[in-house]
Amino acid sequence: MSSTTAKELSNKFVFAIDRGGTFTDVWARCPGGDVRVMKLLSEDPRHYRDAPTEAIRRIIEQETGVPMPRGCPVKTDNIGWIRMGTTVATNALLERKGERMALAVTKGFRDLLHIGNQARPNIFDLEIVCPEVLYEAVVEVRERLLPLQDEQQDEHITKVMGSTGEELLLLQELDEDLLRTELAEVRAKG
C-alpha cells in the first residue's frame, strides 16, 4: 500500500464485522485513530433491518455528530473499507440447513464438488462415506476459459481480461441466453 493510500485511509472509517447467528460484533477505526467496538443483535426487526449497516450508521453518526436517519442509505464517501465475515453461512453448511440450491458450473465439471480432492482420514479405507452434496440440481454452463500461459500464443484464440486483472484465453464464449433459460427452469422447480 502506498503512503498516499495509507494517509487517505487514516482520514476514513474502516470496519471489521463478524455477523453471527445471535450477535454482530463490529470493530471500527475512526478518522484520527480512535477505535470503537459495538455489539448488536443480529436480528432485531423492530429496531433495524440489518445489523452491520445499523452498526456502521451508529458509529459514523456518533463520531461525526451528523444525523444519519435509520432506513436511509449510509453515505460511503468517508468509509475506507469494510471487511465482513459470517458464521451464519458456515453454520448453515455444517448443520445442512438453509434454502434449496442449485450449482452452476462449467460444462464437464458437474461432479467436481462431489469428487472433491479425495482427502480422507484413512487413504486405504475400503468403505468411504462421503457427505451428501448441498445442491439439488446442476446447471452445466457452456463456456470455457483458461489462464493465459507464456507458451500459449495462438492468435486464433481470443484473449480476455478477468475480473482480477488476469489475462485469460476464451475457448468458448458464454451462451447467456441458454444459461438464462436453464436457470429459469431450475427456479421454476423451486
mmCIF file with all atom_site columns, C-alpha atoms in Angstrom:
data_model
loop_
_atom_site.group_PDB
_atom_site.id
_atom_site.type_symbol
_atom_site.label_atom_id
_atom_site.label_alt_id
_atom_site.label_comp_id
_atom_site.label_asym_id
_atom_site.label_entity_id
_atom_site.label_seq_id
_atom_site.pdbx_PDB_ins_code
_atom_site.Cartn_x
_atom_site.Cartn_y
_atom_site.Cartn_z
_atom_site.occupancy
_atom_site.B_iso_or_equiv
_atom_site.pdbx_formal_charge
_atom_site.auth_seq_id
_atom_site.auth_comp_id
_atom_site.auth_asym_id
_atom_site.auth_atom_id
_atom_site.pdbx_PDB_model_num
ATOM 1   C CA . MET A 1 1   ? 0.000   0.000   0.000   1.00 0.00 ? 1   MET A CA 1
ATOM 2   C CA . SER A 1 2   ? 1.424   3.395   -0.918  1.00 0.00 ? 2   SER A CA 1
ATOM 3   C CA . SER A 1 3   ? 1.847   6.118   1.714   1.00 0.00 ? 3   SER A CA 1
ATOM 4   C CA . THR A 1 4   ? -0.772  8.231   -0.082  1.00 0.00 ? 4   THR A CA 1
ATOM 5   C CA . THR A 1 5   ? -3.323  5.443   0.213   1.00 0.00 ? 5   THR A CA 1
ATOM 6   C CA . ALA A 1 6   ? -2.446  4.849   3.864   1.00 0.00 ? 6   ALA A CA 1
ATOM 7   C CA . LYS A 1 7   ? -2.822  8.566   4.598   1.00 0.00 ? 7   LYS A CA 1
ATOM 8   C CA . GLU A 1 8   ? -6.168  8.696   2.800   1.00 0.00 ? 8   GLU A CA 1
ATOM 9   C CA . LEU A 1 9   ? -7.382  5.687   4.806   1.00 0.00 ? 9   LEU A CA 1
ATOM 10  C CA . SER A 1 10  ? -6.349  7.331   8.089   1.00 0.00 ? 10  SER A CA 1
ATOM 11  C CA . ASN A 1 11  ? -8.967  10.016  7.378   1.00 0.00 ? 11  ASN A CA 1
ATOM 12  C CA . LYS A 1 12  ? -11.738 7.470   6.796   1.00 0.00 ? 12  LYS A CA 1
ATOM 13  C CA . PHE A 1 13  ? -13.692 4.957   8.826   1.00 0.00 ? 13  PHE A CA 1
ATOM 14  C CA . VAL A 1 14  ? -12.680 1.309   8.453   1.00 0.00 ? 14  VAL A CA 1
ATOM 15  C CA . PHE A 1 15  ? -14.829 -1.551  9.710   1.00 0.00 ? 15  PHE A CA 1
ATOM 16  C CA . ALA A 1 16  ? -14.278 -5.226  10.538  1.00 0.00 ? 16  ALA A CA 1
ATOM 17  C CA . ILE A 1 17  ? -17.552 -7.055  11.152  1.00 0.00 ? 17  ILE A CA 1
ATOM 18  C CA . ASP A 1 18  ? -18.439 -10.575 12.301  1.00 0.00 ? 18  ASP A CA 1
ATOM 19  C CA . ARG A 1 19  ? -22.122 -11.325 11.795  1.00 0.00 ? 19  ARG A CA 1
ATOM 20  C CA . GLY A 1 20  ? -23.063 -14.320 13.885  1.00 0.00 ? 20  GLY A CA 1
ATOM 21  C CA . GLY A 1 21  ? -26.356 -16.086 14.439  1.00 0.00 ? 21  GLY A CA 1
ATOM 22  C CA . THR A 1 22  ? -27.067 -14.206 17.673  1.00 0.00 ? 22  THR A CA 1
ATOM 23  C CA . PHE A 1 23  ? -24.786 -11.180 17.757  1.00 0.00 ? 23  PHE A CA 1
ATOM 24  C CA . THR A 1 24  ? -22.981 -8.993  15.263  1.00 0.00 ? 24  THR A CA 1
ATOM 25  C CA . ASP A 1 25  ? -19.619 -7.694  16.504  1.00 0.00 ? 25  ASP A CA 1
ATOM 26  C CA . VAL A 1 26  ? -18.137 -4.591  14.927  1.00 0.00 ? 26  VAL A CA 1
ATOM 27  C CA . TRP A 1 27  ? -14.662 -3.106  15.270  1.00 0.00 ? 27  TRP A CA 1
ATOM 28  C CA . ALA A 1 28  ? -14.119 0.318   13.730  1.00 0.00 ? 28  ALA A CA 1
ATOM 29  C CA . ARG A 1 29  ? -11.109 2.581   13.406  1.00 0.00 ? 29  ARG A CA 1
ATOM 30  C CA . CYS A 1 30  ? -12.343 6.131   13.097  1.00 0.00 ? 30  CYS A CA 1
ATOM 31  C CA . PRO A 1 31  ? -10.651 9.085   11.372  1.00 0.00 ? 31  PRO A CA 1
ATOM 32  C CA . GLY A 1 32  ? -7.940  10.232  13.730  1.00 0.00 ? 32  GLY A CA 1
ATOM 33  C CA . GLY A 1 33  ? -7.239  6.722   15.001  1.00 0.00 ? 33  GLY A CA 1
ATOM 34  C CA . ASP A 1 34  ? -9.864  6.177   17.726  1.00 0.00 ? 34  ASP A CA 1
ATOM 35  C CA . VAL A 1 35  ? -11.176 2.615   17.895  1.00 0.00 ? 35  VAL A CA 1
ATOM 36  C CA . ARG A 1 36  ? -14.836 1.808   18.513  1.00 0.00 ? 36  ARG A CA 1
ATOM 37  C CA . VAL A 1 37  ? -16.350 -1.581  19.265  1.00 0.00 ? 37  VAL A CA 1
ATOM 38  C CA . MET A 1 38  ? -20.066 -2.357  19.074  1.00 0.00 ? 38  MET A CA 1
ATOM 39  C CA . LYS A 1 39  ? -22.206 -5.464  19.618  1.00 0.00 ? 39  LYS A CA 1
ATOM 40  C CA . LEU A 1 40  ? -25.754 -5.655  18.242  1.00 0.00 ? 40  LEU A CA 1
ATOM 41  C CA . LEU A 1 41  ? -28.336 -8.393  17.987  1.00 0.00 ? 41  LEU A CA 1
ATOM 42  C CA . SER A 1 42  ? -28.015 -9.902  14.526  1.00 0.00 ? 42  SER A CA 1
ATOM 43  C CA . GLU A 1 43  ? -31.813 -9.932  14.237  1.00 0.00 ? 43  GLU A CA 1
ATOM 44  C CA . ASP A 1 44  ? -33.840 -7.066  15.718  1.00 0.00 ? 44  ASP A CA 1
ATOM 45  C CA . PRO A 1 45  ? -36.571 -6.259  13.164  1.00 0.00 ? 45  PRO A CA 1
ATOM 46  C CA . ARG A 1 46  ? -38.343 -3.774  15.463  1.00 0.00 ? 46  ARG A CA 1
ATOM 47  C CA . HIS A 1 47  ? -35.271 -1.535  15.508  1.00 0.00 ? 47  HIS A CA 1
ATOM 48  C CA . TYR A 1 48  ? -33.304 -2.186  12.278  1.00 0.00 ? 48  TYR A CA 1
ATOM 49  C CA . ARG A 1 49  ? -33.309 -4.352  9.160   1.00 0.00 ? 49  ARG A CA 1
ATOM 50  C CA . ASP A 1 50  ? -29.596 -5.171  9.003   1.00 0.00 ? 50  ASP A CA 1
ATOM 51  C CA . ALA A 1 51  ? -27.196 -5.274  11.975  1.00 0.00 ? 51  ALA A CA 1
ATOM 52  C CA . PRO A 1 52  ? -23.928 -4.491  10.110  1.00 0.00 ? 52  PRO A CA 1
ATOM 53  C CA . THR A 1 53  ? -25.479 -1.474  8.369   1.00 0.00 ? 53  THR A CA 1
ATOM 54  C CA . GLU A 1 54  ? -27.018 -0.284  11.629  1.00 0.00 ? 54  GLU A CA 1
ATOM 55  C CA . ALA A 1 55  ? -23.688 -0.514  13.472  1.00 0.00 ? 55  ALA A CA 1
ATOM 56  C CA . ILE A 1 56  ? -21.907 1.423   10.718  1.00 0.00 ? 56  ILE A CA 1
ATOM 57  C CA . ARG A 1 57  ? -24.654 4.054   10.765  1.00 0.00 ? 57  ARG A CA 1
ATOM 58  C CA . ARG A 1 58  ? -24.498 4.432   14.551  1.00 0.00 ? 58  ARG A CA 1
ATOM 59  C CA . ILE A 1 59  ? -20.717 4.659   14.738  1.00 0.00 ? 59  ILE A CA 1
ATOM 60  C CA . ILE A 1 60  ? -20.457 7.257   11.968  1.00 0.00 ? 60  ILE A CA 1
ATOM 61  C CA . GLU A 1 61  ? -23.327 9.280   13.442  1.00 0.00 ? 61  GLU A CA 1
ATOM 62  C CA . GLN A 1 62  ? -21.832 9.211   16.956  1.00 0.00 ? 62  GLN A CA 1
ATOM 63  C CA . GLU A 1 63  ? -18.320 10.071  15.768  1.00 0.00 ? 63  GLU A CA 1
ATOM 64  C CA . THR A 1 64  ? -19.256 12.851  13.341  1.00 0.00 ? 64  THR A CA 1
ATOM 65  C CA . GLY A 1 65  ? -22.314 14.262  15.116  1.00 0.00 ? 65  GLY A CA 1
ATOM 66  C CA . VAL A 1 66  ? -24.085 14.331  11.749  1.00 0.00 ? 66  VAL A CA 1
ATOM 67  C CA . PRO A 1 67  ? -27.567 12.752  11.950  1.00 0.00 ? 67  PRO A CA 1
ATOM 68  C CA . MET A 1 68  ? -27.979 9.659   9.799   1.00 0.00 ? 68  MET A CA 1
ATOM 69  C CA . PRO A 1 69  ? -31.651 8.635   9.911   1.00 0.00 ? 69  PRO A CA 1
ATOM 70  C CA . ARG A 1 70  ? -32.317 4.923   10.199  1.00 0.00 ? 70  ARG A CA 1
ATOM 71  C CA . GLY A 1 71  ? -33.626 3.480   6.947   1.00 0.00 ? 71  GLY A CA 1
ATOM 72  C CA . CYS A 1 72  ? -31.761 5.974   4.735   1.00 0.00 ? 72  CYS A CA 1
ATOM 73  C CA . PRO A 1 73  ? -28.725 4.842   2.759   1.00 0.00 ? 73  PRO A CA 1
ATOM 74  C CA . VAL A 1 74  ? -25.410 5.231   4.595   1.00 0.00 ? 74  VAL A CA 1
ATOM 75  C CA . LYS A 1 75  ? -23.091 7.659   2.825   1.00 0.00 ? 75  LYS A CA 1
ATOM 76  C CA . THR A 1 76  ? -19.929 5.772   1.914   1.00 0.00 ? 76  THR A CA 1
ATOM 77  C CA . ASP A 1 77  ? -17.639 8.653   0.939   1.00 0.00 ? 77  ASP A CA 1
ATOM 78  C CA . ASN A 1 78  ? -15.956 8.595   4.363   1.00 0.00 ? 78  ASN A CA 1
ATOM 79  C CA . ILE A 1 79  ? -15.579 4.796   4.557   1.00 0.00 ? 79  ILE A CA 1
ATOM 80  C CA . GLY A 1 80  ? -12.180 3.364   3.550   1.00 0.00 ? 80  GLY A CA 1
ATOM 81  C CA . TRP A 1 81  ? -13.149 -0.303  3.665   1.00 0.00 ? 81  TRP A CA 1
ATOM 82  C CA . ILE A 1 82  ? -15.498 -2.815  5.241   1.00 0.00 ? 82  ILE A CA 1
ATOM 83  C CA . ARG A 1 83  ? -14.395 -6.396  5.899   1.00 0.00 ? 83  ARG A CA 1
ATOM 84  C CA . MET A 1 84  ? -17.107 -8.790  6.899   1.00 0.00 ? 84  MET A CA 1
ATOM 85  C CA . GLY A 1 85  ? -17.181 -12.415 7.918   1.00 0.00 ? 85  GLY A CA 1
ATOM 86  C CA . THR A 1 86  ? -20.109 -14.512 8.989   1.00 0.00 ? 86  THR A CA 1
ATOM 87  C CA . THR A 1 87  ? -20.592 -17.697 10.922  1.00 0.00 ? 87  THR A CA 1
ATOM 88  C CA . VAL A 1 88  ? -24.214 -17.889 9.745   1.00 0.00 ? 88  VAL A CA 1
ATOM 89  C CA . ALA A 1 89  ? -23.299 -19.406 6.372   1.00 0.00 ? 89  ALA A CA 1
ATOM 90  C CA . THR A 1 90  ? -20.732 -21.757 7.927   1.00 0.00 ? 90  THR A CA 1
ATOM 91  C CA . ASN A 1 91  ? -23.253 -22.976 10.484  1.00 0.00 ? 91  ASN A CA 1
ATOM 92  C CA . ALA A 1 92  ? -25.893 -23.493 7.788   1.00 0.00 ? 92  ALA A CA 1
ATOM 93  C CA . LEU A 1 93  ? -23.429 -25.630 5.836   1.00 0.00 ? 93  LEU A CA 1
ATOM 94  C CA . LEU A 1 94  ? -22.371 -27.648 8.882   1.00 0.00 ? 94  LEU A CA 1
ATOM 95  C CA . GLU A 1 95  ? -25.958 -28.145 10.058  1.00 0.00 ? 95  GLU A CA 1
ATOM 96  C CA . ARG A 1 96  ? -27.186 -28.700 6.491   1.00 0.00 ? 96  ARG A CA 1
ATOM 97  C CA . LYS A 1 97  ? -29.889 -26.072 6.873   1.00 0.00 ? 97  LYS A CA 1
ATOM 98  C CA . GLY A 1 98  ? -30.882 -23.300 4.570   1.00 0.00 ? 98  GLY A CA 1
ATOM 99  C CA . GLU A 1 99  ? -32.527 -22.742 1.235   1.00 0.00 ? 99  GLU A CA 1
ATOM 100 C CA . ARG A 1 100 ? -32.701 -25.245 -1.569  1.00 0.00 ? 100 ARG A CA 1
ATOM 101 C CA . MET A 1 101 ? -29.983 -24.539 -4.099  1.00 0.00 ? 101 MET A CA 1
ATOM 102 C CA . ALA A 1 102 ? -28.505 -25.401 -7.448  1.00 0.00 ? 102 ALA A CA 1
ATOM 103 C CA . LEU A 1 103 ? -24.897 -25.436 -8.621  1.00 0.00 ? 103 LEU A CA 1
ATOM 104 C CA . ALA A 1 104 ? -23.913 -23.611 -11.815 1.00 0.00 ? 104 ALA A CA 1
ATOM 105 C CA . VAL A 1 105 ? -20.543 -24.893 -13.032 1.00 0.00 ? 105 VAL A CA 1
ATOM 106 C CA . THR A 1 106 ? -18.590 -25.114 -16.279 1.00 0.00 ? 106 THR A CA 1
ATOM 107 C CA . LYS A 1 107 ? -19.784 -27.963 -18.520 1.00 0.00 ? 107 LYS A CA 1
ATOM 108 C CA . GLY A 1 108 ? -17.857 -31.130 -17.716 1.00 0.00 ? 108 GLY A CA 1
ATOM 109 C CA . PHE A 1 109 ? -17.335 -30.282 -14.045 1.00 0.00 ? 109 PHE A CA 1
ATOM 110 C CA . ARG A 1 110 ? -20.738 -31.279 -12.602 1.00 0.00 ? 110 ARG A CA 1
ATOM 111 C CA . ASP A 1 111 ? -19.186 -33.816 -10.211 1.00 0.00 ? 111 ASP A CA 1
ATOM 112 C CA . LEU A 1 112 ? -16.302 -31.606 -9.073  1.00 0.00 ? 112 LEU A CA 1
ATOM 113 C CA . LEU A 1 113 ? -17.702 -30.810 -5.609  1.00 0.00 ? 113 LEU A CA 1
ATOM 114 C CA . HIS A 1 114 ? -18.825 -34.402 -5.066  1.00 0.00 ? 114 HIS A CA 1
ATOM 115 C CA . ILE A 1 115 ? -15.416 -35.787 -6.009  1.00 0.00 ? 115 ILE A CA 1
ATOM 116 C CA . GLY A 1 116 ? -13.539 -33.062 -4.099  1.00 0.00 ? 116 GLY A CA 1
ATOM 117 C CA . ASN A 1 117 ? -9.835  -33.593 -3.557  1.00 0.00 ? 117 ASN A CA 1
ATOM 118 C CA . GLN A 1 118 ? -10.191 -37.193 -2.334  1.00 0.00 ? 118 GLN A CA 1
ATOM 119 C CA . ALA A 1 119 ? -8.844  -36.273 1.107   1.00 0.00 ? 119 ALA A CA 1
ATOM 120 C CA . ARG A 1 120 ? -9.932  -38.761 3.761   1.00 0.00 ? 120 ARG A CA 1
ATOM 121 C CA . PRO A 1 121 ? -8.686  -39.793 7.200   1.00 0.00 ? 121 PRO A CA 1
ATOM 122 C CA . ASN A 1 122 ? -7.574  -43.256 6.089   1.00 0.00 ? 122 ASN A CA 1
ATOM 123 C CA . ILE A 1 123 ? -6.390  -43.418 2.488   1.00 0.00 ? 123 ILE A CA 1
ATOM 124 C CA . PHE A 1 124 ? -6.750  -47.228 2.393   1.00 0.00 ? 124 PHE A CA 1
ATOM 125 C CA . ASP A 1 125 ? -10.253 -47.366 3.893   1.00 0.00 ? 125 ASP A CA 1
ATOM 126 C CA . LEU A 1 126 ? -12.423 -49.644 1.738   1.00 0.00 ? 126 LEU A CA 1
ATOM 127 C CA . GLU A 1 127 ? -15.703 -48.023 2.780   1.00 0.00 ? 127 GLU A CA 1
ATOM 128 C CA . ILE A 1 128 ? -15.587 -44.320 2.037   1.00 0.00 ? 128 ILE A CA 1
ATOM 129 C CA . VAL A 1 129 ? -18.565 -42.341 3.324   1.00 0.00 ? 129 VAL A CA 1
ATOM 130 C CA . CYS A 1 130 ? -18.954 -39.011 1.545   1.00 0.00 ? 130 CYS A CA 1
ATOM 131 C CA . PRO A 1 131 ? -21.342 -36.347 2.800   1.00 0.00 ? 131 PRO A CA 1
ATOM 132 C CA . GLU A 1 132 ? -24.272 -35.582 0.547   1.00 0.00 ? 132 GLU A CA 1
ATOM 133 C CA . VAL A 1 133 ? -23.854 -32.562 -1.688  1.00 0.00 ? 133 VAL A CA 1
ATOM 134 C CA . LEU A 1 134 ? -25.761 -29.448 -0.634  1.00 0.00 ? 134 LEU A CA 1
ATOM 135 C CA . TYR A 1 135 ? -27.288 -28.678 -4.021  1.00 0.00 ? 135 TYR A CA 1
ATOM 136 C CA . GLU A 1 136 ? -30.251 -30.429 -5.636  1.00 0.00 ? 136 GLU A CA 1
ATOM 137 C CA . ALA A 1 137 ? -29.629 -29.573 -9.270  1.00 0.00 ? 137 ALA A CA 1
ATOM 138 C CA . VAL A 1 138 ? -26.657 -28.827 -11.501 1.00 0.00 ? 138 VAL A CA 1
ATOM 139 C CA . VAL A 1 139 ? -26.625 -26.435 -14.441 1.00 0.00 ? 139 VAL A CA 1
ATOM 140 C CA . GLU A 1 140 ? -23.659 -27.077 -16.699 1.00 0.00 ? 140 GLU A CA 1
ATOM 141 C CA . VAL A 1 141 ? -22.662 -23.730 -18.169 1.00 0.00 ? 141 VAL A CA 1
ATOM 142 C CA . ARG A 1 142 ? -21.422 -23.842 -21.724 1.00 0.00 ? 142 ARG A CA 1
ATOM 143 C CA . GLU A 1 143 ? -18.287 -21.676 -21.576 1.00 0.00 ? 143 GLU A CA 1
ATOM 144 C CA . ARG A 1 144 ? -14.581 -22.242 -21.246 1.00 0.00 ? 144 ARG A CA 1
ATOM 145 C CA . LEU A 1 145 ? -11.752 -20.004 -20.079 1.00 0.00 ? 145 LEU A CA 1
ATOM 146 C CA . LEU A 1 146 ? -8.136  -20.906 -19.399 1.00 0.00 ? 146 LEU A CA 1
ATOM 147 C CA . PRO A 1 147 ? -5.407  -18.912 -17.681 1.00 0.00 ? 147 PRO A CA 1
ATOM 148 C CA . LEU A 1 148 ? -3.002  -17.458 -20.232 1.00 0.00 ? 148 LEU A CA 1
ATOM 149 C CA . GLN A 1 149 ? 0.441   -19.030 -20.013 1.00 0.00 ? 149 GLN A CA 1
ATOM 150 C CA . ASP A 1 150 ? 3.606   -17.709 -21.669 1.00 0.00 ? 150 ASP A CA 1
ATOM 151 C CA . GLU A 1 151 ? 3.848   -20.523 -24.188 1.00 0.00 ? 151 GLU A CA 1
ATOM 152 C CA . GLN A 1 152 ? 0.246   -20.022 -25.388 1.00 0.00 ? 152 GLN A CA 1
ATOM 153 C CA . GLN A 1 153 ? 0.495   -17.505 -28.214 1.00 0.00 ? 153 GLN A CA 1
ATOM 154 C CA . ASP A 1 154 ? -2.175  -18.778 -30.641 1.00 0.00 ? 154 ASP A CA 1
ATOM 155 C CA . GLU A 1 155 ? -3.507  -15.715 -32.486 1.00 0.00 ? 155 GLU A CA 1
ATOM 156 C CA . HIS A 1 156 ? -6.748  -17.581 -33.279 1.00 0.00 ? 156 HIS A CA 1
ATOM 157 C CA . ILE A 1 157 ? -7.772  -17.694 -29.619 1.00 0.00 ? 157 ILE A CA 1
ATOM 158 C CA . THR A 1 158 ? -9.344  -14.581 -28.124 1.00 0.00 ? 158 THR A CA 1
ATOM 159 C CA . LYS A 1 159 ? -7.706  -13.137 -25.031 1.00 0.00 ? 159 LYS A CA 1
ATOM 160 C CA . VAL A 1 160 ? -9.920  -11.530 -22.372 1.00 0.00 ? 160 VAL A CA 1
ATOM 161 C CA . MET A 1 161 ? -9.306  -9.815  -19.040 1.00 0.00 ? 161 MET A CA 1
ATOM 162 C CA . GLY A 1 162 ? -10.718 -11.488 -15.945 1.00 0.00 ? 162 GLY A CA 1
ATOM 163 C CA . SER A 1 163 ? -12.279 -9.581  -13.048 1.00 0.00 ? 163 SER A CA 1
ATOM 164 C CA . THR A 1 164 ? -8.984  -9.947  -11.138 1.00 0.00 ? 164 THR A CA 1
ATOM 165 C CA . GLY A 1 165 ? -6.970  -8.394  -13.956 1.00 0.00 ? 165 GLY A CA 1
ATOM 166 C CA . GLU A 1 166 ? -5.589  -11.751 -15.099 1.00 0.00 ? 166 GLU A CA 1
ATOM 167 C CA . GLU A 1 167 ? -5.398  -12.452 -18.852 1.00 0.00 ? 167 GLU A CA 1
ATOM 168 C CA . LEU A 1 168 ? -7.448  -15.463 -19.913 1.00 0.00 ? 168 LEU A CA 1
ATOM 169 C CA . LEU A 1 169 ? -7.957  -17.425 -23.106 1.00 0.00 ? 169 LEU A CA 1
ATOM 170 C CA . LEU A 1 170 ? -11.578 -17.547 -24.259 1.00 0.00 ? 170 LEU A CA 1
ATOM 171 C CA . LEU A 1 171 ? -12.027 -21.021 -25.732 1.00 0.00 ? 171 LEU A CA 1
ATOM 172 C CA . GLN A 1 172 ? -15.833 -21.000 -25.720 1.00 0.00 ? 172 GLN A CA 1
ATOM 173 C CA . GLU A 1 173 ? -17.916 -17.859 -25.216 1.00 0.00 ? 173 GLU A CA 1
ATOM 174 C CA . LEU A 1 174 ? -20.724 -17.965 -22.652 1.00 0.00 ? 174 LEU A CA 1
ATOM 175 C CA . ASP A 1 175 ? -24.157 -18.577 -24.143 1.00 0.00 ? 175 ASP A CA 1
ATOM 176 C CA . GLU A 1 176 ? -26.056 -16.155 -21.885 1.00 0.00 ? 176 GLU A CA 1
ATOM 177 C CA . ASP A 1 177 ? -29.481 -16.835 -23.431 1.00 0.00 ? 177 ASP A CA 1
ATOM 178 C CA . LEU A 1 178 ? -29.158 -20.572 -22.888 1.00 0.00 ? 178 LEU A CA 1
ATOM 179 C CA . LEU A 1 179 ? -27.907 -20.047 -19.331 1.00 0.00 ? 179 LEU A CA 1
ATOM 180 C CA . ARG A 1 180 ? -30.862 -17.746 -18.519 1.00 0.00 ? 180 ARG A CA 1
ATOM 181 C CA . THR A 1 181 ? -33.262 -20.382 -19.868 1.00 0.00 ? 181 THR A CA 1
ATOM 182 C CA . GLU A 1 182 ? -31.655 -23.191 -17.839 1.00 0.00 ? 182 GLU A CA 1
ATOM 183 C CA . LEU A 1 183 ? -31.564 -21.103 -14.639 1.00 0.00 ? 183 LEU A CA 1
ATOM 184 C CA . ALA A 1 184 ? -35.222 -20.138 -15.141 1.00 0.00 ? 184 ALA A CA 1
ATOM 185 C CA . GLU A 1 185 ? -36.099 -23.838 -15.418 1.00 0.00 ? 185 GLU A CA 1
ATOM 186 C CA . VAL A 1 186 ? -34.290 -24.577 -12.147 1.00 0.00 ? 186 VAL A CA 1
ATOM 187 C CA . ARG A 1 187 ? -36.012 -21.642 -10.447 1.00 0.00 ? 187 ARG A CA 1
ATOM 188 C CA . ALA A 1 188 ? -39.415 -22.814 -11.710 1.00 0.00 ? 188 ALA A CA 1
ATOM 189 C CA . LYS A 1 189 ? -38.814 -26.090 -9.846  1.00 0.00 ? 189 LYS A CA 1
ATOM 190 C CA . GLY A 1 190 ? -38.467 -24.107 -6.614  1.00 0.00 ? 190 GLY A CA 1
#
